[in-house]
Amino acid sequence: MRLAFGLGAVWLASLTIAATVIPSQNNDTDYKIGPTPLDTPWTDTVGTNPWPEYPRPRLQRSNWKNLNGVWRYRNGTEGDIKSPPFGQRLEKPVLVPFCLESALSGVTGKRHIYSWYQTSFDIPLDWLVTDRVLLNFGAVDYEATVFVNGHNATFHRGGYFEFSVDVTPYLNASGSNELIVHVFDPTDQDRTQIPVGKQTLNRGGMIWYTPCSGIWQTVWLESAPVEHVTKLDLVAEMDGKGTLIVTIYEPDTPDVKATATGISGAPFVFTVKNPELWHPDTPRLYNITVKLGSDTIQSYTGFRTVSRGVINGIQRPLLNNKFIFPFGPLDQGFWPDGIYTPPSVEAMVFDLKVLKRVGINTVRKHIKVEPALFYKACDELGLLVIQDMPSLRPDLPDPGNQCYIIRLEGPEQQKEFDRQLAMLVEQLKSYTSIFAWTIYNEEWGQDTKGLPEFRLTDLVKSLDPTRLVNAVSGWADHGAGDFDDNHHYSTPQCGTPFWSATSGLAAYDSGRIALQGEFGGVGQYAPGHTWYPDLSKQTSYELTNDTIAWNYRTHKLLSELREQTELYACSGGVWTQTTDVEGEVNGLMTYDRRVIRMDEAQWKADVFALYETAAKRAAHASQNVGMGDQSLEGLQIGML
Ligand SMILES: *[C@@H]1O[C@H](CO)[C@@H](O)[C@H](O)[C@H]1NC(C)=O
Ligand SMILES: *[C@@H]1O[C@H](CO)[C@@H](O)[C@H](O)[C@H]1NC(C)=O
Ligand SMILES: *[C@@H]1O[C@H](CO)[C@@H](O)[C@H](O)[C@H]1NC(C)=O
Ligand SMILES: *[C@@H]1O[C@H](CO)[C@@H](O)[C@H](O)[C@H]1NC(C)=O
Ligand SMILES: *[C@@H]1O[C@H](CO)[C@@H](O)[C@H](O)[C@H]1NC(C)=O
Ligand SMILES: *[C@@H]1O[C@H](CO)[C@@H](O)[C@H](O)[C@H]1NC(C)=O
């Protein structure tokens, strides 16, 4: 377990005291939820104070202020970033942090390429004027320029990643501060090649969905001492000295399990004796307190080791050195009312709890990155996360093999993809539940001549040597990474000596772990519960009108996966998918989360049968552990 901290060495700037107090421009009287073909049980509970929870569980500070709520919005135009609308009241209300396209934002509409956001904030009176004020964004899709009181405070590119800026020099310590955010989000306009996952401006086909533009995760302020613990990716150019005190508490008690003291600037190893291990069945977490001078941070972690090894002659994924059979759904994280933004934490966690109820131990977070509280929920509930990098949009149908291949226009797109892949790993690697990283999904944005997946597997392993890497999930596999991952609908072909002749693939590669990275996709018409009332727009790989038939088919397909686990080398499976999304009606639940299709008793029996079969394959095993070792690392704290 490795936690890294850095010491922010920023000199105190003097604060400007505002001569006049500008009244708050927040005005929620004209906000209302926009039109949507479908809502959820949470739509009407959101109100105008959404996502009030503390947004960064890995690094919590007590002095913080949530800026979510009704802001002002204006549709922008190309080039207007040169003349920001300082001191003006923008025309429309927008509920932050919901995607502009979503009903919950109150804006809706299409083609949010250039956008302006505006709000104002006060600094809480009890924050020390000698401390710094950090402005944090959970995610803004795709490029954000942040202006505070007319100053260009920062620019950030990448729609899935958190960023933070020290705005202390721009503040009026007493009185109102104007915050303006300019957003540019081309999505896939004019074949732009940026990480977008399933978003597209031009909907078409079953698997492409409404895009998300603008601020889509919590915006908040925090106060931190001049010398403060920061995220690893923000400390590269900073250094400093201080005393670091780490405390780990016994679960659910104030009893201290262990403490360690170190001097910042030198890495040191911190060992916890006999920790209870984290596992999906026993998701034990330990609270941590970090003190650095006057900066106090709350965090937590779980102790566990992810590795790969040979058991009875077969490559297997290991958790705490035992074969674990990861099984769970492709989890898209789309919502009819919030698009990319779940209506609330409760709604987001509802999905995960339904999965846990039937014994599922994994989610494949599909070409999207969720708010930090999603990963915290997986840590707490006990769900392994296979985290995909958001892919580039593949919009060129290749007539030869009917694959969608995007040809990169130049090395810049590849470079930016690489940069954002590193951001993904840096942002999420501290979450206990992360099990594997997926670099490419089905050849989307993958240069199938240059084979960047070999180089990128090395990159990911260098940033995080403690997880497995799924270099290519489905399709264009050339042997990189820890998995041989097949996608096949509806039936699985997991670690089998047979394969689909049309797929161009061969039998599974016994040098890597066999994973069924996608299968299932059994659909059911859902009148009254779909994005498209028109049945002709509700589709999947196979369809039925009947819930009993849906459960019959899912039982058959899960049984096939179980048989392939018993007979062949199958080591895990990903079922398409948690919920319906727009026209794709193959969820374990409908898109509105109002109908659960699963016969839960049957599903639970089928899921546990998978685990039992896998356990039998590992019984009396001669293990040859290929990565990691038998001993726990304990907690390592490194100071940059
Ligand atoms: C708030 O919005 C309403 C409706 O648009 C408007 O009539 C009112 O003047 C606004 N109030 C402020 C303080 O801007
Ligand atoms: C914003 O303005 C542009 C150009 O003026 C227009 O093409 C686009 O449809 C507008 N978008 C919205 C959401 O109003
Ligand atoms: C704002 O500042 C960033 C550097 O932080 C710069 O890249 C960007 O061009 C600036 N934008 C404007 C509109 O001045
Ligand atoms: C902040 O202070 C500066 C300098 O006194 C002033 O020009 C500006 O108008 C103030 N802005 C706000 C939003 O109070
Ligand atoms: C960790 O601390 C939080 C309060 O900060 C508490 O709610 C939670 O129960 C603690 N967790 C454990 C595992 O002790
Ligand atoms: C499915 O049921 C709907 C009514 O709910 C009906 O209109 C439709 O024809 C049925 N489709 C099939 C393929 O049976």
PDB file of N, CA and C in Angstrom, residues 302-341:
ATOM      1  N   GLY A 302      -7.854   0.100   2.364  1.00  0.00           N
ATOM      2  CA  GLY A 302      -8.042  -1.316   2.637  1.00  0.00           C
ATOM      3  C   GLY A 302      -6.763  -2.045   2.259  1.00  0.00           C
ATOM      4  N   PHE A 303      -6.458  -3.089   2.956  1.00  0.00           N
ATOM      5  CA  PHE A 303      -5.224  -3.832   2.695  1.00  0.00           C
ATOM      6  C   PHE A 303      -5.527  -5.051   1.843  1.00  0.00           C
ATOM      7  N   ARG A 304      -4.903  -5.159   0.728  1.00  0.00           N
ATOM      8  CA  ARG A 304      -5.112  -6.299  -0.171  1.00  0.00           C
ATOM      9  C   ARG A 304      -4.059  -6.245  -1.275  1.00  0.00           C
ATOM     10  N   THR A 305      -3.823  -7.392  -1.896  1.00  0.00           N
ATOM     11  CA  THR A 305      -2.840  -7.477  -2.971  1.00  0.00           C
ATOM     12  C   THR A 305      -3.503  -8.060  -4.211  1.00  0.00           C
ATOM     13  N   VAL A 306      -3.353  -7.390  -5.324  1.00  0.00           N
ATOM     14  CA  VAL A 306      -3.857  -7.884  -6.607  1.00  0.00           C
ATOM     15  C   VAL A 306      -2.664  -8.398  -7.404  1.00  0.00           C
ATOM     16  N   SER A 307      -2.784  -9.565  -7.957  1.00  0.00           N
ATOM     17  CA  SER A 307      -1.670 -10.107  -8.736  1.00  0.00           C
ATOM     18  C   SER A 307      -2.191 -11.138  -9.733  1.00  0.00           C
ATOM     19  N   ARG A 308      -1.259 -11.805 -10.354  1.00  0.00           N
ATOM     20  CA  ARG A 308      -1.583 -12.815 -11.359  1.00  0.00           C
ATOM     21  C   ARG A 308      -0.684 -14.006 -11.102  1.00  0.00           C
ATOM     22  N   GLY A 309      -1.237 -15.185 -11.247  1.00  0.00           N
ATOM     23  CA  GLY A 309      -0.414 -16.358 -10.984  1.00  0.00           C
ATOM     24  C   GLY A 309      -0.956 -17.569 -11.712  1.00  0.00           C
ATOM     25  N   VAL A 310      -0.155 -18.633 -11.714  1.00  0.00           N
ATOM     26  CA  VAL A 310      -0.553 -19.871 -12.375  1.00  0.00           C
ATOM     27  C   VAL A 310      -1.069 -20.832 -11.315  1.00  0.00           C
ATOM     28  N   ILE A 311      -2.301 -21.284 -11.482  1.00  0.00           N
ATOM     29  CA  ILE A 311      -2.884 -22.237 -10.535  1.00  0.00           C
ATOM     30  C   ILE A 311      -3.327 -23.468 -11.318  1.00  0.00           C
ATOM     31  N   ASN A 312      -2.807 -24.609 -10.920  1.00  0.00           N
ATOM     32  CA  ASN A 312      -3.088 -25.852 -11.649  1.00  0.00           C
ATOM     33  C   ASN A 312      -2.887 -25.653 -13.155  1.00  0.00           C
ATOM     34  N   GLY A 313      -1.836 -24.944 -13.484  1.00  0.00           N
ATOM     35  CA  GLY A 313      -1.440 -24.811 -14.887  1.00  0.00           C
ATOM     36  C   GLY A 313      -2.133 -23.700 -15.649  1.00  0.00           C
ATOM     37  N   ILE A 314      -3.019 -22.944 -15.001  1.00  0.00           N
ATOM     38  CA  ILE A 314      -3.772 -21.912 -15.728  1.00  0.00           C
ATOM     39  C   ILE A 314      -3.514 -20.532 -15.128  1.00  0.00           C
ATOM     40  N   GLN A 315      -3.330 -19.551 -16.007  1.00  0.00           N
ATOM     41  CA  GLN A 315      -3.138 -18.162 -15.585  1.00  0.00           C
ATOM     42  C   GLN A 315      -4.419 -17.660 -14.929  1.00  0.00           C
ATOM     43  N   ARG A 316      -4.305 -17.126 -13.716  1.00  0.00           N
ATOM     44  CA  ARG A 316      -5.482 -16.659 -12.976  1.00  0.00           C
ATOM     45  C   ARG A 316      -5.239 -15.283 -12.369  1.00  0.00           C
ATOM     46  N   PRO A 317      -6.306 -14.484 -12.219  1.00  0.00           N
ATOM     47  CA  PRO A 317      -6.183 -13.257 -11.428  1.00  0.00           C
ATOM     48  C   PRO A 317      -6.267 -13.628  -9.949  1.00  0.00           C
ATOM     49  N   LEU A 318      -5.435 -13.001  -9.139  1.00  0.00           N
ATOM     50  CA  LEU A 318      -5.385 -13.342  -7.713  1.00  0.00           C
ATOM     51  C   LEU A 318      -5.713 -12.111  -6.874  1.00  0.00           C
ATOM     52  N   LEU A 319      -6.470 -12.337  -5.818  1.00  0.00           N
ATOM     53  CA  LEU A 319      -6.682 -11.308  -4.798  1.00  0.00           C
ATOM     54  C   LEU A 319      -6.174 -11.893  -3.487  1.00  0.00           C
ATOM     55  N   ASN A 320      -5.246 -11.212  -2.867  1.00  0.00           N
ATOM     56  CA  ASN A 320      -4.593 -11.740  -1.661  1.00  0.00           C
ATOM     57  C   ASN A 320      -4.043 -13.147  -1.927  1.00  0.00           C
ATOM     58  N   ASN A 321      -3.477 -13.300  -3.104  1.00  0.00           N
ATOM     59  CA  ASN A 321      -2.820 -14.538  -3.531  1.00  0.00           C
ATOM     60  C   ASN A 321      -3.753 -15.722  -3.744  1.00  0.00           C
ATOM     61  N   LYS A 322      -5.066 -15.481  -3.802  1.00  0.00           N
ATOM     62  CA  LYS A 322      -5.997 -16.563  -4.113  1.00  0.00           C
ATOM     63  C   LYS A 322      -6.739 -16.225  -5.403  1.00  0.00           C
ATOM     64  N   PHE A 323      -7.064 -17.247  -6.171  1.00  0.00           N
ATOM     65  CA  PHE A 323      -7.828 -17.061  -7.406  1.00  0.00           C
ATOM     66  C   PHE A 323      -9.173 -16.439  -7.067  1.00  0.00           C
ATOM     67  N   ILE A 324      -9.433 -15.279  -7.658  1.00  0.00           N
ATOM     68  CA  ILE A 324     -10.770 -14.685  -7.543  1.00  0.00           C
ATOM     69  C   ILE A 324     -11.371 -14.642  -8.933  1.00  0.00           C
ATOM     70  N   PHE A 325     -12.651 -14.984  -9.043  1.00  0.00           N
ATOM     71  CA  PHE A 325     -13.340 -14.976 -10.329  1.00  0.00           C
ATOM     72  C   PHE A 325     -14.137 -13.671 -10.392  1.00  0.00           C
ATOM     73  N   PRO A 326     -13.568 -12.636 -11.051  1.00  0.00           N
ATOM     74  CA  PRO A 326     -14.321 -11.384 -11.110  1.00  0.00           C
ATOM     75  C   PRO A 326     -15.532 -11.549 -12.019  1.00  0.00           C
ATOM     76  N   PHE A 327     -16.702 -11.271 -11.479  1.00  0.00           N
ATOM     77  CA  PHE A 327     -17.900 -11.335 -12.307  1.00  0.00           C
ATOM     78  C   PHE A 327     -18.798 -10.150 -11.997  1.00  0.00           C
ATOM     79  N   GLY A 328     -19.216  -9.468 -13.057  1.00  0.00           N
ATOM     80  CA  GLY A 328     -20.110  -8.333 -12.857  1.00  0.00           C
ATOM     81  C   GLY A 328     -20.448  -7.689 -14.177  1.00  0.00           C
ATOM     82  N   PRO A 329     -21.208  -6.603 -14.122  1.00  0.00           N
ATOM     83  CA  PRO A 329     -21.698  -6.003 -15.351  1.00  0.00           C
ATOM     84  C   PRO A 329     -20.784  -4.935 -15.953  1.00  0.00           C
ATOM     85  N   LEU A 330     -21.018  -4.692 -17.217  1.00  0.00           N
ATOM     86  CA  LEU A 330     -20.524  -3.506 -17.898  1.00  0.00           C
ATOM     87  C   LEU A 330     -21.352  -2.369 -17.313  1.00  0.00           C
ATOM     88  N   ASP A 331     -20.675  -1.393 -16.714  1.00  0.00           N
ATOM     89  CA  ASP A 331     -21.385  -0.354 -15.971  1.00  0.00           C
ATOM     90  C   ASP A 331     -21.151   0.989 -16.666  1.00  0.00           C
ATOM     91  N   GLN A 332     -22.187   1.466 -17.368  1.00  0.00           N
ATOM     92  CA  GLN A 332     -22.014   2.634 -18.239  1.00  0.00           C
ATOM     93  C   GLN A 332     -22.102   3.951 -17.484  1.00  0.00           C
ATOM     94  N   GLY A 333     -22.876   3.968 -16.414  1.00  0.00           N
ATOM     95  CA  GLY A 333     -22.996   5.206 -15.639  1.00  0.00           C
ATOM     96  C   GLY A 333     -23.736   6.321 -16.352  1.00  0.00           C
ATOM     97  N   PHE A 334     -24.751   5.987 -17.128  1.00  0.00           N
ATOM     98  CA  PHE A 334     -25.621   7.006 -17.748  1.00  0.00           C
ATOM     99  C   PHE A 334     -26.957   7.053 -17.013  1.00  0.00           C
ATOM    100  N   TRP A 335     -27.560   8.239 -17.018  1.00  0.00           N
ATOM    101  CA  TRP A 335     -28.824   8.474 -16.313  1.00  0.00           C
ATOM    102  C   TRP A 335     -29.765   9.275 -17.202  1.00  0.00           C
ATOM    103  N   PRO A 336     -31.057   8.924 -17.259  1.00  0.00           N
ATOM    104  CA  PRO A 336     -31.959   9.668 -18.146  1.00  0.00           C
ATOM    105  C   PRO A 336     -32.150  11.117 -17.704  1.00  0.00           C
ATOM    106  N   ASP A 337     -31.975  11.397 -16.404  1.00  0.00           N
ATOM    107  CA  ASP A 337     -32.189  12.771 -15.926  1.00  0.00           C
ATOM    108  C   ASP A 337     -30.896  13.578 -15.799  1.00  0.00           C
ATOM    109  N   GLY A 338     -29.759  12.871 -15.606  1.00  0.00           N
ATOM    110  CA  GLY A 338     -28.496  13.600 -15.403  1.00  0.00           C
ATOM    111  C   GLY A 338     -27.440  13.288 -16.450  1.00  0.00           C
ATOM    112  N   ILE A 339     -27.719  12.366 -17.374  1.00  0.00           N
ATOM    113  CA  ILE A 339     -26.785  11.875 -18.411  1.00  0.00           C
ATOM    114  C   ILE A 339     -25.526  11.311 -17.728  1.00  0.00           C
ATOM    115  N   TYR A 340     -24.431  12.046 -17.644  1.00  0.00           N
ATOM    116  CA  TYR A 340     -23.220  11.530 -16.983  1.00  0.00           C
ATOM    117  C   TYR A 340     -23.278  11.715 -15.464  1.00  0.00           C
ATOM    118  N   THR A 341     -24.070  12.649 -14.986  1.00  0.00           N
ATOM    119  CA  THR A 341     -24.112  12.941 -13.555  1.00  0.00           C
ATOM    120  C   THR A 341     -25.264  12.181 -12.916  1.00  0.00           C
TER     121      THR A 341
END
